[in-house]
């Protein structure tokens, strides 16, 4: 057994390594605080927005890196910027809307005003009133900008980092993950809508769920019954060299053999279920590689999904040791015809907070959090598909979960 640092309250990580996960990391407030410093403000690139959400100079969107509020803007020169949504004066939020267009961000508390680059441009009563009060003579507005993040964009996806020394974004993503991002973002996109979901479980439980291809066709009745995703279909797991990012992919097939599921007598397979509206699943073949489902995770909190013709980015945001949020951004391509947009919107009912598929994902995380609450000293067991971290040409595996914990432990110093 290996003792962890004192800043994690002496959590003990099992000797088996990343095939075991001590339950305490899902509950300990000190672990949560260290994650904000070592992961979200550490050497990671965090998803912020899509370039398509900020088409005009002055457009902005508010979001988070970890639990730190952030504003993403396209400034007056057309450059993408991001800064902490926190006034340099007293720390109040300077932008309270979720999105919009503006030339300045003004704090409602004392009206300190900043431009789209996050630079301080105005301080009311800077010279006092009638010669009395005001800021000191050596007050320099250039020293009181909003805290700025590093920004890099890849294929129209905007990432930010607090770490001035983190390597280039494409190096962080790796060649394989860049390829899968390019596959989806192969031409200009158009945002179709948003969903937000609140979950009463630790953020890592949901991210494990995303990486867990083993559960997908066992938990989700809709996936299995209607053949969208079954472990018996051809597919696999691709990982980057570090193990922290992954893609789970499936080649769906209408003539796929259902015997494995019939013989297993799984709750999730019920051939008696029928769809009243068959158009729900009648889409178009869209990608030349024939992949019908691809779920990609980018550490620490981005998920890029293609489930048939529904495309979305999910942004996972921690809100405390036992609470997190999931923000969905649905999109299509700018050159989609009206019928294609209708198909994407109809299929978007598969996912989201009440989606035919993802409804169970929101619930099962809370079952885990509820189940482990009095057993901090115990650990989960993650050996499906072996004990290694590597790409595999099958999906009855937890290899990408092990990859997550491998990188998590490196960053946290465990």
Coordinates of C-alpha atoms in Angstrom, one line a residue:
X1 CA 0.0 0.0 0.0
X2 CA 1.2 3.5 -0.9
X3 CA 0.5 6.5 1.3
X4 CA -0.5 9.6 -0.5
X5 CA 0.6 13.2 0.3
X6 CA -0.5 14.9 3.5
X7 CA -2.7 17.3 1.5
X8 CA -5.0 14.4 0.6
X9 CA -5.6 13.4 4.2
X10 CA -3.6 10.2 4.0
X11 CA -5.7 8.4 1.4
X12 CA -4.2 5.0 0.7
X13 CA -4.1 3.9 -2.9
X14 CA -4.3 0.1 -3.3
X15 CA -1.1 -1.7 -4.3
X16 CA -2.8 -3.0 -7.5
X17 CA -2.5 0.5 -8.9
X18 CA -4.9 1.9 -11.5
X19 CA -7.1 -1.3 -11.5
X20 CA -8.4 -0.2 -8.1
X21 CA -9.9 3.1 -7.2
X22 CA -10.3 4.1 -3.5
X23 CA -13.8 5.3 -2.9
X24 CA -12.5 8.2 -0.9
X25 CA -11.3 10.0 -4.0
X26 CA -15.0 10.5 -4.9
X27 CA -15.9 12.1 -1.5
X28 CA -13.0 13.8 0.2
X29 CA -13.2 17.6 0.1
X30 CA -9.4 17.9 0.2
X31 CA -9.1 15.7 -2.9
X32 CA -11.6 18.0 -4.7
X33 CA -9.5 21.1 -3.7
X34 CA -6.3 19.5 -4.9
X35 CA -7.9 18.5 -8.2
X36 CA -8.8 22.2 -8.9
X37 CA -5.1 23.1 -8.4
X38 CA -3.3 20.1 -9.9
X39 CA -5.7 19.2 -12.8
X40 CA -7.9 22.1 -13.8
X41 CA -5.3 24.8 -13.0
X42 CA -2.5 22.4 -13.9
X43 CA -0.9 21.2 -17.2
X44 CA -4.2 20.4 -18.9
X45 CA -6.1 21.9 -21.8
X46 CA -9.8 22.4 -21.0
X47 CA -12.7 22.7 -23.4
X48 CA -14.2 26.1 -23.4
X49 CA -16.5 26.6 -26.4
X50 CA -16.9 26.1 -30.2
X51 CA -15.6 28.8 -32.5
X52 CA -19.1 28.7 -34.1
X53 CA -20.6 30.1 -30.9
X54 CA -18.6 33.3 -31.3
X55 CA -19.0 34.3 -34.9
X56 CA -18.9 38.1 -34.5
X57 CA -16.4 40.5 -32.9
X58 CA -17.7 41.2 -29.4
X59 CA -19.5 37.8 -29.0
X60 CA -18.9 36.2 -25.6
X61 CA -19.9 33.1 -23.7
X62 CA -19.5 32.3 -20.0
X63 CA -18.3 28.9 -18.9
X64 CA -15.9 27.3 -16.3
X65 CA -12.5 25.6 -16.0
X66 CA -13.1 23.2 -13.1
X67 CA -15.2 25.4 -10.8
X68 CA -13.5 28.7 -11.8
X69 CA -15.9 31.0 -13.8
X70 CA -14.4 32.0 -17.2
X71 CA -15.5 34.3 -20.0
X72 CA -14.6 33.4 -23.6
X73 CA -14.7 36.3 -26.1
X74 CA -14.0 37.2 -29.7
X75 CA -12.4 40.6 -29.1
X76 CA -12.6 43.7 -31.3
X77 CA -9.7 42.4 -33.5
X78 CA -11.4 39.0 -34.0
X79 CA -9.1 37.1 -31.7
X80 CA -10.4 34.5 -29.2
X81 CA -9.7 35.4 -25.6
X82 CA -10.5 34.0 -22.2
X83 CA -10.2 35.4 -18.7
X84 CA -11.4 34.6 -15.2
X85 CA -14.9 36.0 -14.6
X86 CA -13.7 37.9 -11.5
X87 CA -13.3 41.6 -11.1
X88 CA -9.7 42.6 -10.3
X89 CA -11.0 45.0 -7.6
X90 CA -13.0 42.9 -5.1
X91 CA -13.5 39.7 -7.0
X92 CA -17.2 40.0 -8.0
X93 CA -18.4 38.4 -11.3
X94 CA -18.1 40.9 -14.2
X95 CA -20.3 39.0 -16.7
X96 CA -23.5 37.3 -15.5
X97 CA -25.2 36.4 -18.8
X98 CA -24.5 33.0 -20.5
X99 CA -23.8 34.6 -23.8
X100 CA -24.2 37.9 -25.8
X101 CA -22.3 40.6 -27.6
X102 CA -20.6 43.6 -26.0
X103 CA -17.6 45.9 -26.1
X104 CA -17.1 46.1 -22.4
X105 CA -17.7 44.0 -19.3
X106 CA -18.6 46.2 -16.3
X107 CA -18.7 44.9 -12.7
X108 CA -22.1 45.9 -11.1
X109 CA -20.4 46.4 -7.7
X110 CA -18.2 49.4 -8.4
X111 CA -18.4 49.6 -12.2
X112 CA -14.8 48.8 -13.0
X113 CA -14.9 48.2 -16.8
X114 CA -12.9 45.8 -19.0
X115 CA -12.7 45.4 -22.7
X116 CA -13.0 42.2 -24.7
X117 CA -9.3 41.4 -24.1
X118 CA -9.9 41.5 -20.3
X119 CA -7.9 44.8 -19.9
X120 CA -9.1 47.4 -17.4
X121 CA -10.4 50.5 -19.2
X122 CA -12.3 52.4 -16.6
X123 CA -12.5 53.0 -12.8
X124 CA -15.3 55.4 -11.6
X125 CA -14.1 58.1 -9.3
X126 CA -10.5 57.2 -10.0
X127 CA -9.5 60.8 -9.1
X128 CA -12.0 61.1 -6.2
X129 CA -14.8 63.6 -5.7
X130 CA -14.0 67.3 -5.5
X131 CA -10.3 66.5 -5.1
X132 CA -10.8 64.1 -2.3
X133 CA -10.4 60.4 -2.2
X134 CA -9.7 58.3 -5.4
X135 CA -7.0 55.9 -6.3
X136 CA -3.3 56.5 -5.4
X137 CA -1.2 58.5 -7.9
X138 CA 0.7 55.4 -8.8
X139 CA -2.4 53.3 -9.7
X140 CA -1.7 51.7 -13.0
X141 CA -4.8 50.1 -14.8
X142 CA -2.4 47.9 -16.9
X143 CA -1.6 46.0 -13.7
X144 CA -5.2 45.2 -13.0
X145 CA -6.4 43.3 -16.0
X146 CA -8.6 40.2 -15.5
X147 CA -6.6 37.0 -15.1
X148 CA -6.1 35.7 -18.6
X149 CA -5.9 32.0 -19.8
X150 CA -3.8 30.6 -22.6
X151 CA -6.0 29.8 -25.6
X152 CA -5.5 27.4 -28.5
X153 CA -8.0 26.3 -31.1
X154 CA -8.1 23.1 -33.0
X155 CA -10.7 22.4 -35.8
X156 CA -12.9 25.2 -34.4
X157 CA -12.8 23.8 -30.8
X158 CA -11.5 26.3 -28.3
X159 CA -9.4 25.1 -25.3
X160 CA -7.9 27.1 -22.5
X161 CA -5.3 26.5 -19.9
X162 CA -4.1 28.2 -16.7
X163 CA -0.6 26.7 -17.0
X164 CA 1.8 29.0 -19.0
X165 CA 4.1 26.1 -19.5
X166 CA 1.7 23.4 -20.8
X167 CA 2.7 22.0 -24.1
X168 CA 1.0 22.9 -27.4
X169 CA -2.6 21.7 -27.7
X170 CA -2.1 19.3 -30.6
X171 CA 0.8 17.7 -28.6
X172 CA -1.6 17.3 -25.6
X173 CA -4.3 15.7 -27.7
X174 CA -2.0 13.4 -29.6
X175 CA -2.1 12.3 -33.3
X176 CA -4.9 9.8 -32.8
X177 CA -7.3 12.1 -30.9
X178 CA -6.6 14.9 -33.4
X179 CA -7.7 12.6 -36.1
X180 CA -11.0 11.7 -34.5
X181 CA -11.7 15.4 -33.8
X182 CA -10.9 16.3 -37.4
X183 CA -13.2 13.4 -38.5
X184 CA -16.2 15.2 -36.9
X185 CA -15.2 18.8 -37.3
X186 CA -14.4 18.2 -41.0
X187 CA -16.2 21.4 -42.1
X188 CA -17.9 24.5 -40.6
X189 CA -20.5 23.6 -38.0
X190 CA -23.8 25.3 -36.8
X191 CA -24.9 25.1 -33.2
X192 CA -28.5 23.6 -32.9
X193 CA -29.1 24.0 -29.2
X194 CA -28.1 23.3 -25.6
X195 CA -29.0 21.1 -22.6
X196 CA -27.8 21.2 -19.0
X197 CA -27.9 18.5 -16.5
X198 CA -27.2 18.5 -12.7
X199 CA -26.0 15.3 -11.1
X200 CA -25.5 14.4 -7.5
X201 CA -22.3 12.5 -7.9
X202 CA -18.6 13.2 -8.1
X203 CA -17.4 14.4 -11.6
X204 CA -15.0 11.4 -12.0
X205 CA -17.9 8.9 -11.7
X206 CA -19.5 10.4 -14.8
X207 CA -16.2 10.6 -16.7
X208 CA -15.6 6.9 -15.9
X209 CA -19.1 6.2 -17.3
X210 CA -18.1 7.9 -20.6
X211 CA -15.0 5.7 -20.8
X212 CA -16.9 2.6 -19.8
X213 CA -17.9 0.9 -23.1
X214 CA -18.6 -2.3 -21.1
X215 CA -21.8 -0.8 -19.5
X216 CA -23.3 0.9 -22.6
X217 CA -25.3 -2.0 -24.1
X218 CA -26.0 -3.6 -20.7
X219 CA -27.5 -0.6 -18.9
X220 CA -29.2 1.1 -21.8
X221 CA -32.4 -0.6 -23.0
X222 CA -32.8 1.6 -26.0
X223 CA -29.2 1.0 -27.2
X224 CA -29.6 -2.8 -27.0
X225 CA -33.1 -3.4 -28.0
X226 CA -32.9 -1.2 -31.1
X227 CA -29.4 -2.3 -32.1
X228 CA -27.7 1.1 -31.9
X229 CA -24.9 -0.2 -29.7
X230 CA -24.2 -3.8 -28.5
X231 CA -20.9 -5.3 -27.3
X232 CA -21.4 -8.0 -29.9
X233 CA -21.0 -5.4 -32.7
X234 CA -17.7 -4.8 -34.3
X235 CA -15.8 -1.9 -32.7
X236 CA -13.0 -1.1 -30.3
X237 CA -11.2 1.4 -28.0
X238 CA -8.5 3.8 -29.3
X239 CA -6.3 5.6 -26.7
X240 CA -3.6 8.2 -26.9
X241 CA -0.1 7.4 -25.8
X242 CA -0.7 8.7 -22.3
X243 CA -4.0 6.8 -21.8
X244 CA -5.9 10.0 -20.7
X245 CA -8.0 10.4 -23.8
X246 CA -10.0 7.7 -25.6
X247 CA -12.5 6.9 -28.4
X248 CA -15.0 4.0 -28.2
X249 CA -16.3 3.3 -31.7
X250 CA -18.9 0.9 -33.2
X251 CA -19.8 -0.3 -36.6
X252 CA -23.6 -0.8 -36.2
X253 CA -25.1 -3.5 -38.4
X254 CA -28.8 -4.5 -39.0
X255 CA -27.8 -8.1 -39.5
X256 CA -25.8 -8.4 -36.3
X257 CA -26.3 -11.6 -34.4
X258 CA -28.5 -11.0 -31.3
X259 CA -27.9 -14.4 -29.8
X260 CA -25.3 -13.2 -27.3
X261 CA -27.8 -10.9 -25.8
X262 CA -30.7 -13.4 -25.9
X263 CA -28.7 -16.0 -24.2
X264 CA -27.4 -13.6 -21.5
X265 CA -31.0 -12.8 -20.6
X266 CA -30.2 -9.1 -20.0
X267 CA -32.7 -6.6 -18.8
X268 CA -31.6 -4.2 -21.5
X269 CA -32.7 -6.5 -24.4
X270 CA -36.4 -6.9 -25.0
X271 CA -37.4 -7.8 -28.5
X272 CA -41.0 -7.1 -27.8
X273 CA -40.4 -3.4 -27.6
X274 CA -41.4 -1.5 -30.8
X275 CA -41.1 2.1 -31.9
X276 CA -44.3 3.9 -32.7
X277 CA -42.3 6.4 -34.8
X278 CA -39.7 4.5 -36.8
X279 CA -38.3 7.8 -38.3
X280 CA -36.5 8.3 -35.0
X281 CA -33.7 6.1 -36.1
X282 CA -33.9 6.6 -39.9
X283 CA -30.9 8.7 -40.6
X284 CA -28.2 9.0 -43.2
X285 CA -24.8 7.3 -43.6
X286 CA -22.5 10.2 -43.0
X287 CA -18.9 9.1 -42.4
X288 CA -16.8 7.3 -45.0
X289 CA -15.3 5.0 -42.4
X290 CA -18.7 3.4 -41.6
X291 CA -18.5 4.1 -37.9
X292 CA -22.1 4.7 -36.6
X293 CA -21.2 5.5 -33.0
X294 CA -18.1 7.2 -31.6
X295 CA -17.7 8.5 -28.1
X296 CA -14.5 10.5 -27.5
X297 CA -13.2 11.8 -24.2
X298 CA -10.6 14.5 -23.8
X299 CA -9.1 14.7 -20.3
X300 CA -10.3 16.2 -18.0
X301 CA -13.8 17.0 -19.0
X302 CA -14.7 17.1 -22.7
X303 CA -16.8 14.5 -24.5
X304 CA -17.3 14.5 -28.3
X305 CA -20.1 12.3 -29.4
X306 CA -21.5 10.9 -32.7
X307 CA -24.4 8.6 -32.2
X308 CA -25.7 8.0 -35.8
X309 CA -26.5 11.6 -36.9
X310 CA -26.6 13.3 -33.6
X311 CA -23.5 15.3 -32.9
X312 CA -22.7 17.0 -29.6
X313 CA -20.0 18.2 -27.3
X314 CA -20.5 17.5 -23.6
X315 CA -18.6 19.6 -21.0
X316 CA -18.3 18.0 -17.6
X317 CA -18.0 20.5 -14.7
X318 CA -17.2 19.7 -11.1
X319 CA -19.4 21.6 -8.5
X320 CA -18.1 20.1 -5.3
X321 CA -17.0 16.6 -4.1
X322 CA -20.5 15.1 -4.6
X323 CA -22.0 17.3 -7.3
X324 CA -21.3 18.0 -11.0
X325 CA -23.0 19.5 -14.1
X326 CA -23.0 18.4 -17.7
X327 CA -23.5 20.9 -20.5
X328 CA -24.5 19.6 -23.9
X329 CA -23.9 21.6 -27.1
X330 CA -25.7 20.0 -30.1
X331 CA -24.5 20.9 -33.6
X332 CA -24.8 20.1 -37.3
X333 CA -22.9 21.3 -40.3
X334 CA -23.4 24.7 -41.8
X335 CA -24.2 23.2 -45.2
X336 CA -26.8 20.7 -43.9
X337 CA -30.1 20.8 -45.8
X338 CA -33.4 21.2 -43.8
X339 CA -34.1 17.5 -43.8
X340 CA -30.7 16.7 -42.3
X341 CA -31.2 19.2 -39.5
X342 CA -34.6 17.6 -38.8
X343 CA -32.9 14.2 -38.6
X344 CA -30.3 15.5 -36.1
X345 CA -32.8 17.2 -34.0
X346 CA -35.1 14.1 -33.8
X347 CA -32.1 11.9 -33.0
X348 CA -31.0 14.3 -30.3
X349 CA -33.8 12.8 -28.2
X350 CA -31.4 9.9 -27.7
X351 CA -29.2 12.0 -25.4
X352 CA -29.4 14.8 -23.0
X353 CA -30.8 14.9 -19.4
X354 CA -34.0 12.9 -20.4
X355 CA -32.6 11.2 -23.5
X356 CA -33.8 7.7 -24.4
X357 CA -30.2 6.5 -23.9
X358 CA -28.4 8.9 -21.5
X359 CA -31.2 9.1 -18.9
X360 CA -29.7 6.1 -17.2
X361 CA -26.2 7.6 -17.2
X362 CA -27.4 10.5 -15.1
X363 CA -29.0 8.1 -12.6
X364 CA -26.4 5.4 -12.3
X365 CA -23.7 7.8 -11.1
X366 CA -25.9 8.8 -8.2
X367 CA -26.4 5.1 -7.4
X368 CA -22.6 4.7 -7.1
X369 CA -22.2 7.8 -5.0
X370 CA -25.1 6.7 -2.7
X371 CA -23.7 3.2 -2.5
X372 CA -20.2 4.0 -1.4
X373 CA -20.9 6.7 1.1
X374 CA -20.0 4.7 4.3
X375 CA -17.1 2.7 2.8
X376 CA -14.3 5.2 2.1
X377 CA -11.7 2.6 2.9
X378 CA -12.9 0.3 0.1
X379 CA -12.1 0.4 -3.6
X380 CA -13.7 -0.3 -6.9
X381 CA -12.4 -3.1 -9.1
X382 CA -11.5 -2.3 -12.8
X383 CA -10.1 -5.4 -14.5
X384 CA -12.6 -6.0 -17.3
X385 CA -10.5 -6.6 -20.5
X386 CA -7.2 -7.1 -18.5
X387 CA -5.1 -5.0 -16.2
X388 CA -3.2 -2.9 -18.8
X389 CA -3.8 0.5 -20.4
X390 CA -3.8 0.1 -24.2
X391 CA -6.0 0.3 -27.3
X392 CA -8.1 -2.8 -27.9
X393 CA -10.1 -4.1 -30.8
X394 CA -13.1 -5.0 -28.6
X395 CA -15.3 -3.2 -26.2
X396 CA -15.9 -5.6 -23.3
X397 CA -13.1 -3.8 -21.5
X398 CA -12.4 -1.0 -18.9
X399 CA -9.0 -0.2 -20.4
X400 CA -9.9 3.5 -20.9
X401 CA -11.0 3.8 -17.3
X402 CA -7.6 2.5 -16.2
X403 CA -6.0 5.1 -18.6
X404 CA -7.9 7.9 -16.8
X405 CA -6.7 6.8 -13.4
X406 CA -3.2 6.3 -14.6
X407 CA -3.0 10.0 -15.7
X408 CA -5.0 11.2 -12.8
X409 CA -2.6 9.7 -10.3
X410 CA 0.4 11.2 -12.2
X411 CA -1.1 14.7 -12.0
X412 CA -2.3 14.4 -8.4
X413 CA 1.1 12.9 -7.2
X414 CA -0.5 9.7 -6.0

